[in-house]
XYZ file of C-alpha atoms in Angstrom:
512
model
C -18.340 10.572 -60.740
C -19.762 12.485 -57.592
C -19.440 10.645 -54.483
C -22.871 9.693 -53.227
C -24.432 12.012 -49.972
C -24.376 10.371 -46.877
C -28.253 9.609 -46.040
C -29.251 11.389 -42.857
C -30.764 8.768 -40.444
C -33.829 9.720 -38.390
C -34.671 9.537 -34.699
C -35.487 6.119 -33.986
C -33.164 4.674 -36.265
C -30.756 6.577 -33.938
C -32.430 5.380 -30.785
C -32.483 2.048 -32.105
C -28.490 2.065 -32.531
C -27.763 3.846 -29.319
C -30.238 1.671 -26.874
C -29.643 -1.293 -25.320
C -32.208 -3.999 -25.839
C -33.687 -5.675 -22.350
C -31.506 -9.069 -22.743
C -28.403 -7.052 -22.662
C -29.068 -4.855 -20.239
C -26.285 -5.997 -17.031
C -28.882 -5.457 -14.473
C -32.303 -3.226 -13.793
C -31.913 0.552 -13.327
C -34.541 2.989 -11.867
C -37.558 3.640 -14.115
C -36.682 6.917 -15.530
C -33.029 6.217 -16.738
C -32.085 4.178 -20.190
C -29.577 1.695 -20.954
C -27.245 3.416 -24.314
C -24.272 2.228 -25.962
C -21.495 4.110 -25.296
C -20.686 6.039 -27.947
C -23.917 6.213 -29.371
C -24.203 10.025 -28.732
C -23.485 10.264 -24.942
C -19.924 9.734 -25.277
C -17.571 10.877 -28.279
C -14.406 9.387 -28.959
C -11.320 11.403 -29.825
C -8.950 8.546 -31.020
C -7.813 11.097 -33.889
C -6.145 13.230 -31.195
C -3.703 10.735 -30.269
C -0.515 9.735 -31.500
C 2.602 7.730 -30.123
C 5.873 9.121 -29.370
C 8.564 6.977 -28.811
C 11.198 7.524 -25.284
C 13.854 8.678 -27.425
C 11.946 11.283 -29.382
C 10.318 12.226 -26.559
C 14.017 12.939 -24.402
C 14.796 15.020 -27.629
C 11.062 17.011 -27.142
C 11.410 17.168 -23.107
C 8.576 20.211 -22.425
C 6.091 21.067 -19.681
C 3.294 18.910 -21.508
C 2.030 15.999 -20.042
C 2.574 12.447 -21.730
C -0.504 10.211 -21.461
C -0.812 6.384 -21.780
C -3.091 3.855 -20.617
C -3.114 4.265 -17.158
C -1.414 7.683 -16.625
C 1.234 9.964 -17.030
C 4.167 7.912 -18.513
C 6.323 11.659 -19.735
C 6.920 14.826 -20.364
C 6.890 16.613 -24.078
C 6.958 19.800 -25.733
C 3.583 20.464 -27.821
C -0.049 19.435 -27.078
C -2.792 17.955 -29.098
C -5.969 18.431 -26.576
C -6.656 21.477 -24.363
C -9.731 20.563 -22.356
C -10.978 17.786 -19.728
C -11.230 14.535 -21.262
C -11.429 10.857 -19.830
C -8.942 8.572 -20.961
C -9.411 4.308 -20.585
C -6.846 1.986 -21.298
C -6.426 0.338 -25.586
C -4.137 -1.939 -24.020
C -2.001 -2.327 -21.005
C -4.828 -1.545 -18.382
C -5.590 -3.920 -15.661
C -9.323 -4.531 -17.268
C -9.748 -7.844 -15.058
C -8.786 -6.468 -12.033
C -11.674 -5.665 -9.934
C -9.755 -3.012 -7.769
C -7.358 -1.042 -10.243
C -8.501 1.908 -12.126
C -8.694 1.787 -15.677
C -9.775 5.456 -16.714
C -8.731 8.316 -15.453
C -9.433 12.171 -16.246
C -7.108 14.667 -17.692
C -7.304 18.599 -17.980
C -5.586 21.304 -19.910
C -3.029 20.933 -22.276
C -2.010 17.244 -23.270
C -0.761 14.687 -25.579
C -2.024 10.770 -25.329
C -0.407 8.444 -27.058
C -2.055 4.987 -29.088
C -2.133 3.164 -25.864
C -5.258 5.322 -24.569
C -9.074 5.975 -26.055
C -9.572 9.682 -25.966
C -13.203 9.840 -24.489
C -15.625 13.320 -24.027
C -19.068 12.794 -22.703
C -22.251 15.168 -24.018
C -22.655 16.078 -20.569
C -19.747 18.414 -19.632
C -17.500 18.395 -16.200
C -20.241 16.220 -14.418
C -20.360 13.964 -17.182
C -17.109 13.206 -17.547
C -16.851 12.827 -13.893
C -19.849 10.123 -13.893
C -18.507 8.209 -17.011
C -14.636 7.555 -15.115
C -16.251 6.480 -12.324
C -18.358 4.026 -14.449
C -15.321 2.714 -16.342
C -13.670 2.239 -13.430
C -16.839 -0.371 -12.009
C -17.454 -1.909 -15.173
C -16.858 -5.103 -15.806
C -14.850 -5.802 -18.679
C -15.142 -9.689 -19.492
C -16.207 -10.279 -22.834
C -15.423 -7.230 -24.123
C -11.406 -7.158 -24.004
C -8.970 -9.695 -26.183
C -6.196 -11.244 -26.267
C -3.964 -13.436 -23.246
C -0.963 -11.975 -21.670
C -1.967 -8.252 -23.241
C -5.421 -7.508 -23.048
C -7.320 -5.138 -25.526
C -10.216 -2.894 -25.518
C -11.150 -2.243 -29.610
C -12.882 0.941 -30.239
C -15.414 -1.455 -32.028
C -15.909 -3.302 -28.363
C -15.825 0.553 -26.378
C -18.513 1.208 -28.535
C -20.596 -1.697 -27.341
C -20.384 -1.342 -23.435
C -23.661 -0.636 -21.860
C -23.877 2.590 -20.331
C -26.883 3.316 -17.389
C -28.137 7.084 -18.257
C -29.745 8.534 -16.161
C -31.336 12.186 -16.539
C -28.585 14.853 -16.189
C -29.719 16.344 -12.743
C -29.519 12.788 -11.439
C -25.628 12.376 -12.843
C -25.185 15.284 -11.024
C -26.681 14.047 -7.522
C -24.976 10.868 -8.102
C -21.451 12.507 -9.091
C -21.886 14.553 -5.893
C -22.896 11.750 -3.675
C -20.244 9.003 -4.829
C -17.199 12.173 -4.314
C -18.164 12.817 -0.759
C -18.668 8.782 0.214
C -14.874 8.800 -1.709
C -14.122 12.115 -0.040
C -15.138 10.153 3.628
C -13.168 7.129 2.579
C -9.842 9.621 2.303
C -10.377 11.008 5.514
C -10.617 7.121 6.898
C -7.579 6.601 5.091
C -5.453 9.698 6.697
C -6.985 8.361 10.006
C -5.871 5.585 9.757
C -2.296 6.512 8.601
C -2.280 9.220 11.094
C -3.194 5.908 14.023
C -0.303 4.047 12.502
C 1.852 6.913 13.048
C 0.864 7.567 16.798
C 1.158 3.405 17.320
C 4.904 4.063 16.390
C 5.120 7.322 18.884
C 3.807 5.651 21.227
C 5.723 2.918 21.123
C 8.339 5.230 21.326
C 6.946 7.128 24.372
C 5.993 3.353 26.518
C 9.762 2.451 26.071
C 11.208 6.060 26.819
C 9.073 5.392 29.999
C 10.315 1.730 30.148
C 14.057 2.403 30.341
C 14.368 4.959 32.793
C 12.250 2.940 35.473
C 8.373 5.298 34.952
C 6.497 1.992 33.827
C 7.373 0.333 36.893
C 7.759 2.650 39.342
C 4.319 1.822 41.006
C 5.726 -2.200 41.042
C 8.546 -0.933 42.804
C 6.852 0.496 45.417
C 5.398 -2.383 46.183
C 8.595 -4.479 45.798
C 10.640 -2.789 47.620
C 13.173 -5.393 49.092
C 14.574 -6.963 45.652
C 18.148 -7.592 44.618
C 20.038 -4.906 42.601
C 21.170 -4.623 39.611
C 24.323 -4.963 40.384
C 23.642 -8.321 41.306
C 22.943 -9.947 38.008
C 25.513 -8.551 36.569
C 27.875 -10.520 39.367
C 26.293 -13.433 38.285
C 27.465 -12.678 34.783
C 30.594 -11.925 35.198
C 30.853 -15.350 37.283
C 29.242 -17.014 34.242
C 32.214 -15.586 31.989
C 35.103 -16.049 34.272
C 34.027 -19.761 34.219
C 33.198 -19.664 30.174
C 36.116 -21.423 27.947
C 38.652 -19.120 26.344
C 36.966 -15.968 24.764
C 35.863 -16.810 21.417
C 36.985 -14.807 18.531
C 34.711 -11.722 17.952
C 34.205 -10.942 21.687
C 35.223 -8.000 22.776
C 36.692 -8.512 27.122
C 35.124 -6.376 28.896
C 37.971 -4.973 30.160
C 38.442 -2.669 27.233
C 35.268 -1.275 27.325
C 35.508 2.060 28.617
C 33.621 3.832 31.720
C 30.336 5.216 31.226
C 29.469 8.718 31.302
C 25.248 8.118 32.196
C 23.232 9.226 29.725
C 20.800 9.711 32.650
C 19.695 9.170 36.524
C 18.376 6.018 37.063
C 16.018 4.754 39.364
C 17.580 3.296 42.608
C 18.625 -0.701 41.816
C 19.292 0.000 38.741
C 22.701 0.295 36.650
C 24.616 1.173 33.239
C 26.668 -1.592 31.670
C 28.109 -1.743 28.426
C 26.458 -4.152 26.057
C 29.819 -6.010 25.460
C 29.650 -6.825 29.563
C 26.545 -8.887 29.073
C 27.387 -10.195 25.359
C 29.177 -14.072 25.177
C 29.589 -13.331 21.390
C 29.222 -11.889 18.293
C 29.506 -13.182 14.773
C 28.974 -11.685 11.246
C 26.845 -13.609 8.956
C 27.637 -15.908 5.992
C 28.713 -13.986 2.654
C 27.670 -17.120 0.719
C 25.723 -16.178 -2.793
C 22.080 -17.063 -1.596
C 19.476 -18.870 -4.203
C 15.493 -19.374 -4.243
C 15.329 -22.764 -4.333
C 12.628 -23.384 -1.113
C 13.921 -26.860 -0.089
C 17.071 -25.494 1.188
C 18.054 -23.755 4.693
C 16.724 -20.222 4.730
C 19.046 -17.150 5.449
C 17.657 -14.451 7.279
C 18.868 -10.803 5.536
C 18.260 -7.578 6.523
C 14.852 -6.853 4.961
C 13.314 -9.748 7.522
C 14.236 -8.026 10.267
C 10.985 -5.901 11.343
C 9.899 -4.305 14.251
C 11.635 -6.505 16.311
C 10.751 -9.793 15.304
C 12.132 -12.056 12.136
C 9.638 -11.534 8.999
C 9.710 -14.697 6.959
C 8.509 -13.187 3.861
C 11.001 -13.156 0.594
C 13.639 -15.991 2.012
C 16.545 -17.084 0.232
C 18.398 -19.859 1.023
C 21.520 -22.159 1.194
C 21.801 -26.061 0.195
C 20.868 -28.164 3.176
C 24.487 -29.317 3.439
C 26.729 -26.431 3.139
C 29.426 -26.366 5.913
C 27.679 -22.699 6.961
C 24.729 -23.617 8.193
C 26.172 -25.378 11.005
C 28.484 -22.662 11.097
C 25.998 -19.442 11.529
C 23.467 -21.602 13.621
C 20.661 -19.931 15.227
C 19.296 -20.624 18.814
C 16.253 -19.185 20.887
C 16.754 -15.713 21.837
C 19.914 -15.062 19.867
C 19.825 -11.172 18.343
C 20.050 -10.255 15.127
C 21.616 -6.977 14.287
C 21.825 -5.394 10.821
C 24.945 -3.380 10.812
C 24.920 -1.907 7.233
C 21.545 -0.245 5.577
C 20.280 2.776 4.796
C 20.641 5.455 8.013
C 17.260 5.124 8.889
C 17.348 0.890 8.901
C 21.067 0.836 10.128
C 20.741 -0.873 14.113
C 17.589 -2.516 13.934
C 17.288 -5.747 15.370
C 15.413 -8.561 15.801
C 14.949 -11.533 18.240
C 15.320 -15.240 17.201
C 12.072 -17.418 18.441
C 11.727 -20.576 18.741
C 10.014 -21.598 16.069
C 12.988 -20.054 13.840
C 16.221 -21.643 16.183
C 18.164 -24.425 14.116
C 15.949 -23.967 10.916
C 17.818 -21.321 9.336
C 21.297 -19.069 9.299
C 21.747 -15.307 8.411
C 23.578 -13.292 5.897
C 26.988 -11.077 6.594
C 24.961 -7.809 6.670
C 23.583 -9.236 9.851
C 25.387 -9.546 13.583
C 24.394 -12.499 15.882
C 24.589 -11.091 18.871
C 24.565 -13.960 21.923
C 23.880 -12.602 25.667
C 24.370 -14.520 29.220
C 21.252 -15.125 30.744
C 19.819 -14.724 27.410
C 16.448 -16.180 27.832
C 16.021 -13.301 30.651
C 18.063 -10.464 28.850
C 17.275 -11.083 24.887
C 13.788 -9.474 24.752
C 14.570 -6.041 26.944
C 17.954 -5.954 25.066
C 15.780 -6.057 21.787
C 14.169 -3.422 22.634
C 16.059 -1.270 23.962
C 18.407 -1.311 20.652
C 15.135 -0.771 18.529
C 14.137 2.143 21.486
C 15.089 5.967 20.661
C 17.646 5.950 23.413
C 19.683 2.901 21.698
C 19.105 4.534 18.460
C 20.031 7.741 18.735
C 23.424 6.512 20.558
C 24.662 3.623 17.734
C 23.609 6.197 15.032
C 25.818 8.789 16.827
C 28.647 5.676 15.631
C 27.353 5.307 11.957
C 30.303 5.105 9.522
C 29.423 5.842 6.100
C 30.634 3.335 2.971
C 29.371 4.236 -0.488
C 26.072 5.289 0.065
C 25.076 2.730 3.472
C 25.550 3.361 6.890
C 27.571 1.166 9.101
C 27.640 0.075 12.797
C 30.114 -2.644 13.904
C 30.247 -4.897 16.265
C 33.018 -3.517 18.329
C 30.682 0.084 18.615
C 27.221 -2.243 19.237
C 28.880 -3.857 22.159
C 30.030 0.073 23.263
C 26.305 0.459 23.895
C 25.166 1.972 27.424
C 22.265 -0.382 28.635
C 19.830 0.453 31.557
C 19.734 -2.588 33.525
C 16.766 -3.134 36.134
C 16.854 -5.555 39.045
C 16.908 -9.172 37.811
C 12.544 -9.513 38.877
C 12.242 -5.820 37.993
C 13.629 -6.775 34.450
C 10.731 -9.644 34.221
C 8.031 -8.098 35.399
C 9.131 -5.571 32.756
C 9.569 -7.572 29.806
C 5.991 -9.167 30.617
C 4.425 -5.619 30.774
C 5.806 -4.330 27.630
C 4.931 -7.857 25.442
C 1.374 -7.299 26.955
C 0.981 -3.470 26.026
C 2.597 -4.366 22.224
C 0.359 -7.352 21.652
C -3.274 -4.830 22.257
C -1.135 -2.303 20.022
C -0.205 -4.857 17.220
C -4.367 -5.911 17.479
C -5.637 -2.591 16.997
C -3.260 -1.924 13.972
C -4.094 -5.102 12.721
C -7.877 -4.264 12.811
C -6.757 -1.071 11.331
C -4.589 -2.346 8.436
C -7.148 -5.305 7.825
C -10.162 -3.070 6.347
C -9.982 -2.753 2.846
C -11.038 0.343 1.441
C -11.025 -0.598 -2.103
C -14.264 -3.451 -1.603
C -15.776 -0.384 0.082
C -15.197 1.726 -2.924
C -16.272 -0.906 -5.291
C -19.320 -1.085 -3.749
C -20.207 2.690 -3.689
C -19.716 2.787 -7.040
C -21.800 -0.348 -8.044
C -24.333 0.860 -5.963
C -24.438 4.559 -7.564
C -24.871 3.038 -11.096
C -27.677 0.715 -10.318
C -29.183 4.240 -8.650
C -28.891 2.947 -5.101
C -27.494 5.712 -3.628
C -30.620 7.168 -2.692
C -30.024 10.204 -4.811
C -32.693 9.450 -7.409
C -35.805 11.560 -8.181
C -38.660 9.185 -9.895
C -40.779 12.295 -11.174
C -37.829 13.719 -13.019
C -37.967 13.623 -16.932
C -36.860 10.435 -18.521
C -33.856 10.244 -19.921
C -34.201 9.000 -22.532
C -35.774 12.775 -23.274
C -31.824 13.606 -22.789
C -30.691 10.784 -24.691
C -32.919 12.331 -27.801
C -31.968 15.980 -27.472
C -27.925 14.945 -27.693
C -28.795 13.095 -30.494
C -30.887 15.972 -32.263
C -28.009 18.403 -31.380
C -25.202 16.049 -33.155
C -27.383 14.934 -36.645
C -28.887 18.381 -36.974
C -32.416 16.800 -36.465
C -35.723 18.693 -34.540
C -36.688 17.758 -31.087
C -39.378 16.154 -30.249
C -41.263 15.182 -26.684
C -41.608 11.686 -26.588
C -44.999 10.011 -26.295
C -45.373 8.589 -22.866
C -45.970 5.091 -24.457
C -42.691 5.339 -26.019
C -40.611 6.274 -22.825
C -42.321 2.851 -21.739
C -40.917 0.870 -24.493
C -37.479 2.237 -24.259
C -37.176 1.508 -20.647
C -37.870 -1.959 -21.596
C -35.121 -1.524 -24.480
C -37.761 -2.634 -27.149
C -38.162 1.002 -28.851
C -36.916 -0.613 -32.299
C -40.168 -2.847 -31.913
C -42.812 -0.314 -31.833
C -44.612 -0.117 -34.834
């Protein structure tokens, strides 16, 4: 028995299927574009050119061809089954409720998608394809994905979504319009990196300036008759010879060795080793950590930054275990990380107030506790987080399977600029109040988000708020008719100006 022919439909039954009637429409567009279905003859979709290929056959198949799934390239493999520019959206496994994350994406050239990707192609060419990613990206999936913990996007649903068409000269204005707004928001963002970047050079350059004496040189001319140097350090010295018995992990300062000066410094001033000015130091607790929040949290090497203690991603010890009394923290201790990476290795940060007695620190990290510490603790800080104290304990590193190590014995080996005692204050004041306007304008920096901005741009372009649009232009749903003639093989014909009236409305499948 012969299989029956398919029945060719006609124009408006095609219209009818491809527009969106006026209830469904997400919100009002400009005059001359139409509301469509997706793949209702602006889009195609290409699902038959995809097809899965599992990690191990693909390590068997490594090639130069690029491995597509639902949010990018996830491999490599040896044979292709698309060779042209094509916009891919996620099946499954794309972030569809998340306002910010892309969910399509464009691909060129030779590829291979797997099942976890729609293959899409609009009518429109380059531009189109351009126009319909950065719709996908905008839209707004709810109601139109499944499922809880995975969510899906059917081809039955893709075929659904509302689509804003506007004539083809307009995608083009818009496409061009939305890439240099995006274009301007990349050149914010390498700004802004580039800002970041001098913050930390200059940072760099203040405290080269600090520790040879260039940032107060001005006070000292006006200061002229203050006590040495050499005086504090008396006073500490005095302070030790009167301390009990040295405490286990404290290097005398007697076998410290002389000090070959790194450089001239001002007049007042003086090198000492760090171990001269150092009551103690003491390696952390090795304990095995947990993250249960209602113990005693242990500070670890990846909460020391920039200086300070970062509370983020604690772990802690039961309330009552004998270290916690043990590795105690107080006001303007030091904490030194003596084994990380090379570039981590040394940093350091200061113990406030708000942190003394309330938690303890891991073996990774050195508490380092000064005399005079409530004067010393904050220009010691940062001069070991400086280039100068840097570059010297890094010229100590000892490397142990893959980390770089700095002991205490080579910290307290450290060559130290020390100022005049109200030289060192004034100091310490000057730098905390030049830090605190850099930290604000990074902050302001850091705090714009770029992505809202983005969002926006691209909601705006698809409502046809950009500006961009030309009201005399043909409708499109004129454009909408000739891709449809094109793909059923049917004749063209101008729409009556009534009928471009109705369709705007979405109520074409009403006239009569």
């Amino acid at each position: 028995m012969s299989r029956k022919k398919k029945q060719t439909k006609s124009m408006e039954e095609l219209l009818q299927e491809a527009l969106v009637p006026k209830e469904e429409q997400p919100y009002d567009v400009p005059e001359n574009w139409v509301w469509v279905r997706l793949l209702n003859g602006v889009v195609s979709c290409l699902d038959k050119f995809r097809k899965p290929v599992n990690a191990r056959e693909r390590e068997l198949r490594k090639g130069d061809i690029p491995y597509y799934g639902a949010t990018g390239q996830v491999g490599w493999i040896d044979d292709y089954l698309t060779n042209e520019e094509l916009v891919l959206v996620g099946e499954d496994g794309a972030p569809f409720l998340d306002p910010i994350k892309p969910k399509a994406y464009r691909i060129e050239g030779k590829a291979w998608v797997n099942n976890h990707a729609h293959i899409l192609k609009s009518s429109f060419g380059s531009v189109g394809n351009r126009f319909l990613t950065y719709y996908l990206n905008q839209f707004n999936y709810n109601g139109f994905v499944t499922g809880t913990t995975r969510l899906k996007l059917t081809q039955a649903k893709l075929k659904q979504i509302p689509f804003p068409l506007p004539p083809l000269p307009e995608q083009k204005r818009i496409v061009n319009r939305v890439e240099s707004l995006l274009g301007k928001i990349d050149e914010a963002k390498q700004l802004i990196k580039e800002a970041q970047e001098s913050f930390e050079q200059r940072r760099a350059a203040i405290l080269a300036r600090a520790f040879c004496g260039e940032l107060t040189r001005t006070w000292r001319e006006q200061n002229p008759d203050i006590e040495p140097a050499d005086r504090l350090l008396e006073r500490i010295r005095e302070e030790k010879a009167q301390s009990e018995t040295l405490k286990r992990g404290r290097k005398k300062s007697g076998d410290l060795s002389p000090i070959d000066p790194p450089y001239e410094l001002p007049e007042g001033w003086t090198w000492v080793r760090l171990g001269e000015i150092a009551e103690s130091t003491v390696y952390g607790t090795s304990t095995k950590t947990n993250d249960e929040a209602n113990g005693i949290p242990v500070i670890r090497m990846g909460n020391i930054q920039y200086g300070e203690i970062d509370l983020t991603n604690l772990r802690y010890l039961p309330s009552d275990h004998p270290d916690i009394e043990k590795y105690q923290l107080e006001e303007n201790d030091l904490l030194f990380n003596r084994t990380n990476s090379y570039e981590l290795v040394g940093k350091t940060g200061i113990v406030r107030s708000q942190h003394a007695g309330k938690m303890t620190f891991a073996s990774y990290l050195v508490r380092v506790r000064l005399y005079c510490k409530d004067l010393l603790a904050q220009y010691i800080c940062y001069y070991i987080n400086s280039v100068d104290g840097r570059n010297h304990l890094l010229s100590t590193v000892t490397q142990q399977v893959g980390q770089a190590n700095i002991n205490a014995t080579k910290l307290l080996g450290l060559p130290v600029p020390l100022p005049p005692e109200n030289e060192l204050i004034h100091l310490n004041r000057l730098l905390q109040q030049v830090f605190k306007i850099e930290e604000e304008s990074k902050s302001a920096l850091t705090s714009f988000d770029f992505t809202i901005l983005t969002q926006s741009i691209l909601a705006r372009a698809f409502r046809g708020e950009l500006g961009t649009n030309d009201s005399s232009e043909e409708n499109a749903l004129e454009l909408l008719k000739q891709t449809l003639a094109e793909q059923h093989g049917l004749a063209y014909e101008q729409t009556p100006k009534h009928t471009l009236l109705a369709a705007e409305q979405g109520e074409l499948y009403k006239i009569t």
